[in-house]
Amino acid sequence: MRTTSPSQNYQERIETWFYKRERLWFRSGIVLSIIIALLNFNARISEAHDDALYLEGGWRFVNEFPSYFYTQNAPLYPLFLALCIKLIGFKLILIKLSSVACHLGAFGLLFKALSKRVPVLVLIPVLIFQLSNSLIAYYSSMTFTEAAYFMLQSLWLYAWTKTWNNTSNPVAVWRWLLLGLSLFLLSTLKSSAIVVIPAMLFYYSIRKQYRNAAFALGAYVMIKGLYELAVKWVWNAPSQFAGQSKILLQKDPYDASLGQEDFHGFINRFLENANLSLSKRFYQLLHFKNENWNEDVNDLGERIFSNGSWFLTILTASLLIAGLFYAWRKQQWLVFGWGLFGIAQAVLSFLILQTRWDQPRITLVCMPSFLALIYYVLIVFWSKPGIKIFYTICFGLSFILGLNDLFTKTKTNIPIVIQNLKGNIYEGYTPDWQNFLKASTWCSDSLPKTALVASRKAPMSFVYGKGKRFFPVYSVVCKDSASNQSNPDSALAYFKKNNVTHVLLPHLRINPQVQGMGFINTVHNIIAPIALKYPNRLRLIHIEGYSDNENPGAYEECYVYAIQY
């Protein structure tokens, strides 16, 4: 007579209870996704710049076809935005609704992919995280890649499970093509997702499914090959990795003069990024750590949870590796394959990204697979003393803290988005950004169409400048190593060569939350030497915001200068 342990009985009861109401949970999740996305709808562009960069890329795809191809990073999302712009025009609110649709698709496909294929005590916390995490809710209406990425990752999982066959009948060709398409879309949307290909091949080799590996790889290569031929034929453009790799190989992404990273530098980069991600961002995303956590702490408990705690890094990495091992050992193949991809993507990101790009979204895209691995470890040891309580505390705390964070940010967002939709497009920005964006709008409205304005945040100027092209300035050009400022003659020659006629000089805060803690001075370090040597070459033509001549920048005003060559 077969006997079952109390822990198995408990898990079976949970499974039965959940799946009897599966349709209800699915529909409720979709409805909640819609509500959360709409309540957190953001009608603005973020200060992080990348979402505006994608929008500008999409606009240029349409209006500069076929001479323009997006090469800053993976091109799929700007191509998608180009399709939206072609169909509906450059209407920001409608374009943002496409992200909401991706957000809904991500939850729906993830539910379908994981349902009845992973333990329900893994499924529930992963779905709740996908549904209620405040950062995912924020990206649900932004033109970053995250909403589309989550949808395509879920599509890949769904397509992958459709190739599983427990019968002797062969898998339909369309299912392999769907899998190949999802692999192509995922890896073309985000460059770090290219590891999905070797991760899947490794998965198939572990299971000795060489025929399936050939089908999956063949479908991907066929679709990828057609895409590359189209890119070469229509745009004559380089690989998506060509332009990005040059920056990633530099020691500093904004200063090529510092040279290329060496082997020792890449090792340090990997270790520092892993520490930032696994001990800081991971726990911030679970709401166990504040977003603005202070490193200067004295309490022992706070030091353990401070930014850059190697204790937490090693603990988190150990849990992930243990989850991967036990998923393989117990043949929980969906958790294993998904977790393998998540870990591989994180490792690649740790290795190739400079540490100054430390952002929560780098870790966010791996979080659902990380949680699946960690909760699976707890399920494996469910019968051990204290594990059930530990699971309940971790899940319960993360859920409660997450809901509180979501509620707080939703409450803050609603009055801002109402003002934005009423026409106050600058509401929600701090004064430094309001002045900068208003100055960008002024340039569009008041300068000749032929005027080319240099801007530190050119894509944002483009969006608020109603499609006017701005010249990007991401670093100090023609830098003098002694002063760390531009050589005035070389800088003037550089601007003249690129047909720059005007310059935006904003006072954008280094710390967005605190005024008076310094401002981004890239453009200042170019303009100041020119003004010092050639006072008549720069003519002030507009000031946005209140200005005090005796204390310039104190009121975060933005200046517009005309360059007189």
C-alpha positions as MATLAB code, in Angstrom:
seq = 'MRTTSPSQNYQERIETWFYKRERLWFRSGIVLSIIIALLNFNARISEAHDDALYLEGGWRFVNEFPSYFYTQNAPLYPLFLALCIKLIGFKLILIKLSSVACHLGAFGLLFKALSKRVPVLVLIPVLIFQLSNSLIAYYSSMTFTEAAYFMLQSLWLYAWTKTWNNTSNPVAVWRWLLLGLSLFLLSTLKSSAIVVIPAMLFYYSIRKQYRNAAFALGAYVMIKGLYELAVKWVWNAPSQFAGQSKILLQKDPYDASLGQEDFHGFINRFLENANLSLSKRFYQLLHFKNENWNEDVNDLGERIFSNGSWFLTILTASLLIAGLFYAWRKQQWLVFGWGLFGIAQAVLSFLILQTRWDQPRITLVCMPSFLALIYYVLIVFWSKPGIKIFYTICFGLSFILGLNDLFTKTKTNIPIVIQNLKGNIYEGYTPDWQNFLKASTWCSDSLPKTALVASRKAPMSFVYGKGKRFFPVYSVVCKDSASNQSNPDSALAYFKKNNVTHVLLPHLRINPQVQGMGFINTVHNIIAPIALKYPNRLRLIHIEGYSDNENPGAYEECYVYAIQY';
ca = [
       0.000    0.000    0.000;
       1.419    3.411   -1.062;
       1.737    6.047    1.628;
       2.284    9.767    1.253;
       3.976   12.156    3.648;
       1.994   14.959    5.296;
       3.934   17.492    3.192;
       2.912   15.704   -0.011;
      -0.712   15.613    1.152;
      -0.580   19.325    1.878;
       0.862   20.173   -1.533;
      -1.667   17.918   -3.257;
      -4.535   19.662   -1.472;
      -3.193   23.031   -2.576;
      -2.859   21.765   -6.157;
      -6.420   20.420   -6.153;
      -7.833   23.610   -4.640;
      -5.989   25.822   -7.155;
      -6.733   23.891  -10.329;
     -10.421   23.446   -9.538;
     -10.564   27.233   -9.876;
      -7.934   27.607  -12.608;
     -10.172   29.492  -15.026;
     -11.222   31.876  -12.249;
      -7.591   32.597  -11.309;
      -6.649   33.177  -14.941;
      -9.507   35.585  -15.625;
      -8.988   37.365  -12.297;
      -5.283   37.764  -13.097;
      -6.035   39.313  -16.481;
      -8.569   41.724  -14.977;
      -6.159   42.709  -12.190;
      -3.377   43.182  -14.753;
      -5.577   45.624  -16.666;
      -6.553   47.524  -13.510;
      -2.981   47.746  -12.181;
      -1.592   48.807  -15.566;
      -4.212   51.540  -16.030;
      -3.893   52.883  -12.473;
      -0.120   53.047  -12.946;
      -0.306   54.403  -16.488;
       2.500   56.875  -17.100;
       1.846   59.417  -19.839;
       5.369   60.844  -19.651;
       8.842   59.843  -20.809;
      11.222   58.681  -18.102;
      14.363   60.555  -17.118;
      16.326   57.381  -17.854;
      16.463   58.325  -21.568;
      16.300   54.826  -23.117;
      12.536   54.866  -23.712;
      12.872   58.138  -25.625;
      15.797   56.639  -27.564;
      13.576   53.759  -28.736;
      10.839   56.199  -29.753;
      13.278   58.313  -31.727;
      14.618   55.157  -33.360;
      11.097   54.090  -34.350;
      10.342   57.543  -35.768;
      13.569   57.565  -37.777;
      12.831   54.070  -39.123;
       9.639   55.499  -40.624;
      10.829   58.931  -41.727;
      14.374   58.093  -42.841;
      13.641   54.764  -44.514;
      15.745   53.041  -45.786;
      18.847   55.088  -44.918;
      18.449   54.652  -41.135;
      18.834   51.477  -39.074;
      18.887   51.384  -35.269;
      22.276   50.101  -34.029;
      22.595   51.404  -30.439;
      21.436   47.993  -29.169;
      18.959   45.289  -30.182;
      16.763   46.696  -32.999;
      13.523   44.735  -32.655;
      11.732   47.097  -30.286;
      12.391   50.260  -32.347;
      11.155   48.280  -35.381;
       7.979   47.444  -33.464;
       7.546   51.105  -32.474;
       8.107   52.059  -36.116;
       5.171   49.849  -37.069;
       3.009   51.550  -34.415;
       4.082   55.016  -35.602;
       3.399   54.076  -39.224;
      -0.112   52.904  -38.327;
      -1.227   55.564  -35.821;
       1.320   58.376  -36.099;
       3.561   59.705  -33.330;
       0.836   59.640  -30.673;
       2.569   58.906  -27.394;
      -0.468   57.772  -25.382;
      -1.584   55.287  -28.050;
       1.953   53.975  -28.470;
       2.163   53.432  -24.720;
      -1.017   51.347  -24.868;
       0.959   48.813  -26.920;
       3.111   48.272  -23.813;
      -0.053   47.682  -21.779;
      -1.086   45.016  -24.308;
       2.352   43.375  -23.965;
       1.975   43.456  -20.184;
      -1.335   41.609  -20.368;
       0.085   39.117  -22.850;
       3.037   38.426  -20.564;
       0.814   37.408  -17.657;
      -1.610   35.380  -19.779;
       1.091   33.418  -21.625;
       3.112   32.851  -18.459;
       0.044   31.455  -16.704;
      -0.661   29.095  -19.606;
       2.976   28.006  -19.884;
       3.493   27.232  -16.187;
       0.048   25.878  -15.312;
       0.158   22.147  -14.414;
       3.844   22.015  -15.380;
       5.412   23.401  -12.200;
       4.373   22.870   -8.567;
       1.583   25.228   -7.620;
       3.629   26.497   -4.642;
       6.132   27.732   -7.226;
       3.493   28.934   -9.685;
       1.576   31.161   -7.253;
       4.454   33.378   -6.000;
       5.888   33.732   -9.525;
       2.524   34.811  -10.967;
       1.862   37.188   -8.077;
       5.269   38.792   -8.588;
       4.572   39.203  -12.309;
       1.164   40.653  -11.522;
       1.856   43.016   -8.632;
       5.501   44.100   -8.677;
       5.503   47.894   -8.788;
       8.439   48.133  -11.207;
       6.761   45.747  -13.656;
       3.603   47.851  -13.274;
       5.665   50.966  -14.039;
       7.110   49.437  -17.222;
       3.644   48.287  -18.310;
       3.015   51.675  -19.934;
       6.564   52.771  -20.742;
       8.357   52.457  -24.059;
      11.226   50.521  -22.513;
      11.717   46.958  -23.733;
      10.677   45.324  -20.445;
       6.933   44.875  -21.106;
       7.610   43.429  -24.562;
      10.451   41.311  -23.175;
       8.272   39.697  -20.504;
       5.662   38.918  -23.143;
       8.221   37.332  -25.495;
       9.818   35.371  -22.661;
       6.372   34.019  -21.792;
       5.754   33.291  -25.469;
       9.006   31.326  -25.615;
       8.028   29.265  -22.562;
       4.560   28.663  -23.999;
       5.935   27.713  -27.440;
       8.545   25.487  -25.841;
       5.945   23.539  -23.857;
       3.945   23.044  -27.055;
       6.825   20.975  -28.457;
       6.620   18.542  -25.540;
       4.949   15.351  -26.696;
       4.173   12.337  -24.557;
       2.854   10.310  -27.486;
       4.542    8.606  -30.391;
       3.086   11.150  -32.852;
       5.580   13.713  -34.149;
       5.264   17.344  -33.076;
       3.578   19.506  -35.728;
       5.904   21.641  -37.826;
       4.105   24.856  -36.892;
       4.990   24.287  -33.250;
       8.696   24.133  -34.061;
       8.321   27.244  -36.192;
       6.579   29.002  -33.303;
       9.439   28.016  -31.000;
      12.013   29.230  -33.537;
      10.119   32.506  -33.947;
       9.962   33.051  -30.189;
      13.708   32.374  -29.859;
      14.415   34.856  -32.646;
      12.127   37.569  -31.252;
      13.462   37.192  -27.708;
      17.126   37.394  -28.725;
      16.510   40.275  -31.154;
      14.615   42.317  -28.577;
      17.350   42.227  -25.924;
      20.947   41.379  -26.790;
      21.651   39.595  -23.493;
      18.811   37.155  -24.301;
      20.969   35.587  -27.028;
      22.008   33.064  -24.344;
      18.575   31.455  -24.753;
      20.013   29.569  -27.759;
      22.941   27.837  -25.974;
      20.754   27.372  -22.875;
      18.158   25.436  -24.883;
      20.828   23.395  -26.671;
      22.362   22.499  -23.317;
      18.928   21.528  -22.015;
      18.341   19.215  -24.972;
      21.806   17.674  -24.655;
      21.230   16.978  -20.953;
      18.075   15.090  -21.900;
      19.738   13.481  -24.957;
      17.038   14.987  -27.198;
      19.373   15.724  -30.088;
      16.614   15.587  -32.683;
      14.613   18.214  -30.818;
      17.743   20.348  -30.525;
      18.167   20.172  -34.296;
      14.517   21.117  -34.912;
      14.631   24.074  -32.485;
      17.972   25.352  -33.771;
      16.935   24.807  -37.393;
      13.720   26.795  -36.959;
      15.625   29.627  -35.275;
      18.414   29.715  -37.870;
      15.900   29.757  -40.732;
      13.974   32.731  -39.314;
      17.131   34.528  -38.192;
      18.660   33.997  -41.632;
      15.654   35.491  -43.408;
      15.763   38.476  -41.058;
      19.496   39.086  -41.637;
      19.008   38.880  -45.398;
      16.185   41.435  -45.171;
      18.324   43.765  -43.036;
      21.202   43.555  -45.512;
      18.969   43.933  -48.559;
      16.741   46.748  -47.276;
      19.041   48.699  -44.950;
      22.536   47.322  -45.638;
      23.019   47.481  -41.850;
      25.561   45.729  -39.588;
      24.803   43.130  -36.908;
      22.910   44.259  -33.796;
      26.014   43.462  -31.734;
      28.475   45.516  -33.825;
      27.804   49.005  -32.478;
      26.966   47.967  -28.929;
      30.082   45.797  -28.513;
      32.399   48.778  -29.056;
      30.945   50.561  -26.021;
      30.755   47.435  -23.858;
      34.438   46.681  -24.401;
      35.476   50.125  -23.139;
      36.479   50.706  -19.531;
      34.103   53.651  -19.430;
      31.108   53.707  -21.822;
      31.246   57.514  -21.997;
      35.001   57.985  -22.277;
      36.760   56.006  -25.004;
      40.069   57.679  -24.117;
      40.386   55.414  -21.061;
      40.903   52.474  -23.391;
      39.597   48.906  -23.606;
      38.813   46.650  -20.670;
      41.398   43.933  -19.970;
      40.873   40.419  -18.597;
      41.332   41.506  -14.978;
      38.875   44.338  -15.542;
      36.212   41.973  -16.865;
      36.620   39.731  -13.810;
      36.188   42.718  -11.491;
      33.227   43.889  -13.561;
      31.576   40.477  -13.247;
      32.093   40.274   -9.483;
      30.935   43.829   -8.798;
      27.845   43.469  -10.992;
      26.964   40.127   -9.379;
      27.279   41.716   -5.961;
      25.113   44.693   -6.923;
      22.457   42.493   -8.531;
      22.202   39.609   -6.072;
      22.656   41.495   -2.802;
      21.052   44.811   -3.673;
      18.650   44.800   -6.616;
      17.266   41.302   -5.963;
      16.151   42.234   -2.438;
      14.938   45.662   -3.489;
      12.674   44.020   -6.053;
      11.316   41.733   -3.324;
      10.828   44.852   -1.149;
      13.078   43.526    1.614;
      15.365   46.493    1.000;
      14.486   50.126    0.394;
      15.094   51.542   -3.094;
      17.215   54.337   -1.587;
      19.067   52.174    0.958;
      21.925   53.970    2.663;
      25.293   52.227    2.590;
      26.637   54.225    5.553;
      25.135   52.082    8.300;
      26.524   50.892   11.607;
      24.007   48.315   12.775;
      25.110   44.696   12.125;
      21.739   43.692   10.704;
      21.708   46.689    8.407;
      25.251   45.939    7.244;
      24.157   42.440    6.212;
      21.406   43.972    4.087;
      23.433   46.955    2.886;
      24.359   47.579   -0.725;
      27.091   45.182   -1.780;
      26.789   42.546    0.941;
      28.799   39.502   -0.142;
      26.902   37.428    2.415;
      23.661   38.013    0.532;
      25.352   37.564   -2.844;
      26.721   34.137   -1.901;
      23.443   33.115   -0.240;
      21.347   34.093   -3.267;
      23.732   32.497   -5.765;
      23.777   29.288   -3.701;
      19.980   29.112   -3.681;
      19.842   29.615   -7.447;
      22.434   26.913   -8.126;
      20.689   24.555   -5.696;
      17.376   25.185   -7.451;
      18.937   24.409  -10.810;
      20.548   21.231   -9.479;
      17.399   19.852   -7.850;
      15.220   20.781  -10.835;
      17.591   18.675  -12.979;
      17.802   15.869  -10.450;
      14.042   15.612   -9.966;
      13.324   16.196  -13.660;
      11.342   19.368  -13.147;
      12.270   20.353  -16.673;
      10.409   23.622  -17.069;
      11.947   25.073  -13.916;
      15.351   23.740  -15.001;
      15.238   25.146  -18.543;
      13.812   28.500  -17.518;
      16.203   28.808  -14.593;
      19.153   27.864  -16.800;
      18.255   30.679  -19.189;
      17.764   33.195  -16.362;
      21.129   32.393  -14.787;
      22.910   32.457  -18.159;
      21.390   35.832  -18.992;
      22.404   37.257  -15.618;
      25.972   35.949  -15.991;
      26.291   37.541  -19.435;
      24.913   40.855  -18.132;
      27.344   40.812  -15.197;
      30.220   40.286  -17.606;
      29.442   42.775  -20.369;
      27.789   45.745  -18.618;
      29.837   48.414  -16.891;
      29.014   48.752  -13.188;
      27.985   52.394  -13.583;
      24.910   51.059  -15.406;
      23.640   49.436  -12.211;
      19.866   49.487  -12.709;
      17.049   47.378  -11.232;
      15.687   46.458  -14.678;
      18.840   44.440  -15.447;
      17.924   42.105  -12.576;
      14.154   42.479  -13.028;
      13.997   40.517  -16.298;
      15.568   37.503  -14.532;
      13.452   37.706  -11.378;
      10.566   35.354  -12.320;
      12.988   32.543  -13.252;
      15.083   33.239  -10.138;
      11.987   33.010   -7.931;
      10.960   29.763   -9.627;
      14.347   28.230   -8.730;
      14.377   29.473   -5.145;
      10.804   28.479   -4.342;
      11.439   25.095   -5.932;
      14.338   24.503   -3.507;
      11.947   25.167   -0.641;
       9.430   22.721   -2.128;
      12.104   20.027   -2.387;
      12.879   20.381    1.328;
       9.264   21.020    2.309;
       9.199   18.197    4.870;
      12.270   19.501    6.720;
      11.633   21.308   10.012;
      10.979   25.022    9.619;
      10.861   25.083    5.807;
       7.096   25.499    5.600;
       7.264   28.412    8.058;
      10.224   29.930    6.201;
       8.344   29.673    2.878;
       5.252   31.288    4.411;
       7.251   34.127    5.966;
       9.224   34.863    2.764;
       6.202   34.720    0.502;
       3.927   36.541    2.953;
       6.384   39.350    3.688;
       7.239   39.868    0.021;
       3.535   39.887   -0.873;
       2.542   42.378    1.848;
       5.512   44.697    1.285;
       4.982   44.480   -2.468;
       1.309   45.403   -2.224;
       2.158   48.314    0.069;
       4.766   49.589   -2.398;
       2.368   49.145   -5.320;
      -0.415   50.970   -3.458;
       1.904   53.851   -2.499;
       3.187   54.343   -6.045;
      -0.281   53.985   -7.545;
      -1.617   56.619   -5.160;
       1.216   58.969   -6.141;
       0.786   58.346   -9.871;
      -2.968   58.916  -10.245;
      -3.076   62.728   -9.749;
       0.005   63.127  -11.985;
      -1.386   61.121  -14.891;
      -4.714   62.973  -14.613;
      -2.861   66.279  -15.086;
      -0.825   64.812  -17.981;
      -3.966   63.641  -19.765;
      -5.545   67.079  -19.257;
      -2.657   68.615  -21.206;
      -0.062   69.470  -18.552;
       2.638   67.279  -20.086;
       5.357   68.472  -17.688;
       3.536   67.554  -14.474;
       5.447   64.882  -12.542;
       8.909   66.144  -13.461;
      11.164   68.014  -11.059;
      11.854   71.693  -11.969;
      15.226   70.929  -13.585;
      13.592   68.500  -16.010;
      10.590   70.746  -16.610;
      12.865   73.611  -17.653;
      14.953   71.358  -19.888;
      11.935   69.851  -21.636;
      10.194   73.225  -22.006;
      13.386   74.589  -23.571;
      13.357   71.637  -25.988;
       9.765   72.497  -26.931;
      10.784   76.153  -27.373;
      13.546   75.105  -29.777;
      11.007   73.234  -31.878;
       8.528   76.105  -31.886;
      10.915   79.067  -32.246;
      14.044   78.005  -34.118;
      14.285   77.399  -37.882;
      13.683   73.841  -38.998;
      17.268   73.695  -40.214;
      18.629   74.498  -36.734;
      20.448   71.594  -35.077;
      20.570   71.874  -31.280;
      23.089   69.971  -29.147;
      21.424   68.299  -26.163;
      22.658   66.115  -23.302;
      19.421   64.109  -23.526;
      18.742   64.390  -27.247;
      16.049   61.658  -27.499;
      14.022   63.333  -24.721;
      14.424   66.676  -26.456;
      13.220   64.937  -29.626;
      10.013   63.678  -27.980;
       9.132   66.980  -26.283;
      10.440   68.897  -29.291;
       7.635   67.370  -31.358;
       9.893   65.283  -33.562;
      12.633   67.875  -34.101;
      16.035   66.222  -34.386;
      18.605   67.181  -31.714;
      22.330   66.471  -31.747;
      23.320   64.037  -28.941;
      26.092   64.919  -26.491;
      26.791   61.946  -24.194;
      30.347   62.800  -23.148;
      32.830   65.658  -23.121;
      34.096   65.882  -26.702;
      37.699   66.738  -27.617;
      38.673   66.403  -23.965;
      41.856   67.936  -22.604;
      43.339   65.373  -20.203;
      44.715   68.081  -17.927;
      41.448   69.981  -17.379;
      38.900   67.229  -18.200;
      37.173   69.888  -20.284;
      36.968   70.333  -24.038;
      39.645   72.018  -26.049;
      37.694   75.096  -27.225;
      39.016   75.162  -30.784;
      38.536   71.422  -31.269;
      35.042   71.531  -29.746;
      33.997   74.370  -32.044;
      35.392   72.503  -35.036;
      33.535   69.359  -33.912;
      30.210   71.200  -33.658;
      30.769   72.954  -36.983;
      31.614   69.668  -38.710;
      28.319   68.211  -37.448;
      26.313   71.341  -38.419;
      25.357   72.150  -34.818;
      23.874   75.655  -34.599;
      22.625   75.845  -30.998;
      23.275   74.316  -27.574;
      20.935   73.475  -24.691;
      22.560   74.112  -21.309;
      20.374   72.584  -18.555;
      21.050   71.991  -14.850;
      19.847   68.402  -14.499;
      20.301   67.036  -11.002;
      22.793   64.276  -10.319;
      20.474   63.072   -7.552;
      16.938   63.465   -8.960;
      15.412   63.550   -5.477;
      17.624   66.282   -4.001;
      18.201   69.807   -5.262;
      21.604   71.381   -4.701;
      23.635   68.154   -4.701;
      25.262   68.921   -8.044;
      24.157   68.697  -11.653;
      25.183   66.829  -14.814;
      27.901   69.079  -16.212;
      28.828   67.335  -19.472;
      27.674   70.197  -21.696;
      29.077   72.790  -19.292;
      32.531   71.239  -19.623;
      32.278   71.716  -23.406;
      30.777   75.209  -23.425;
      32.759   76.818  -20.584;
      36.183   76.704  -22.321;
      34.615   78.097  -25.514;
      32.947   80.968  -23.619;
      36.188   81.708  -21.775;
      38.360   81.883  -24.909;
      35.757   83.204  -27.362;
      33.101   85.187  -25.422;
      31.355   86.308  -28.613;
      30.949   82.831  -30.089;
      28.011   81.958  -27.808;
      24.908   84.146  -27.768;
      22.198   83.568  -25.148;
      18.819   83.601  -26.912;
      16.428   81.999  -24.406;
      16.139   81.083  -20.722;
      13.550   78.606  -19.480;
      12.756   78.990  -15.802;
      13.596   81.699  -13.286;
      17.192   82.915  -13.558;
      19.440   84.738  -11.099;
      22.340   86.403  -12.879;
      24.408   86.460   -9.686;
      23.889   82.769   -9.006;
      23.394   80.921  -12.328;
      21.880   77.454  -12.046;
      20.457   78.029   -8.569;
      16.921   77.769   -9.916;
      17.707   74.875  -12.286;
      17.031   77.015  -15.336;
      17.891   75.894  -18.857;
      19.716   78.170  -21.304;
      19.616   78.085  -25.096;
      22.730   79.420  -26.828;
      23.306   80.133  -30.500;
      26.778   79.282  -31.773;
      28.322   81.995  -33.937;
      31.142   80.471  -35.920;
];
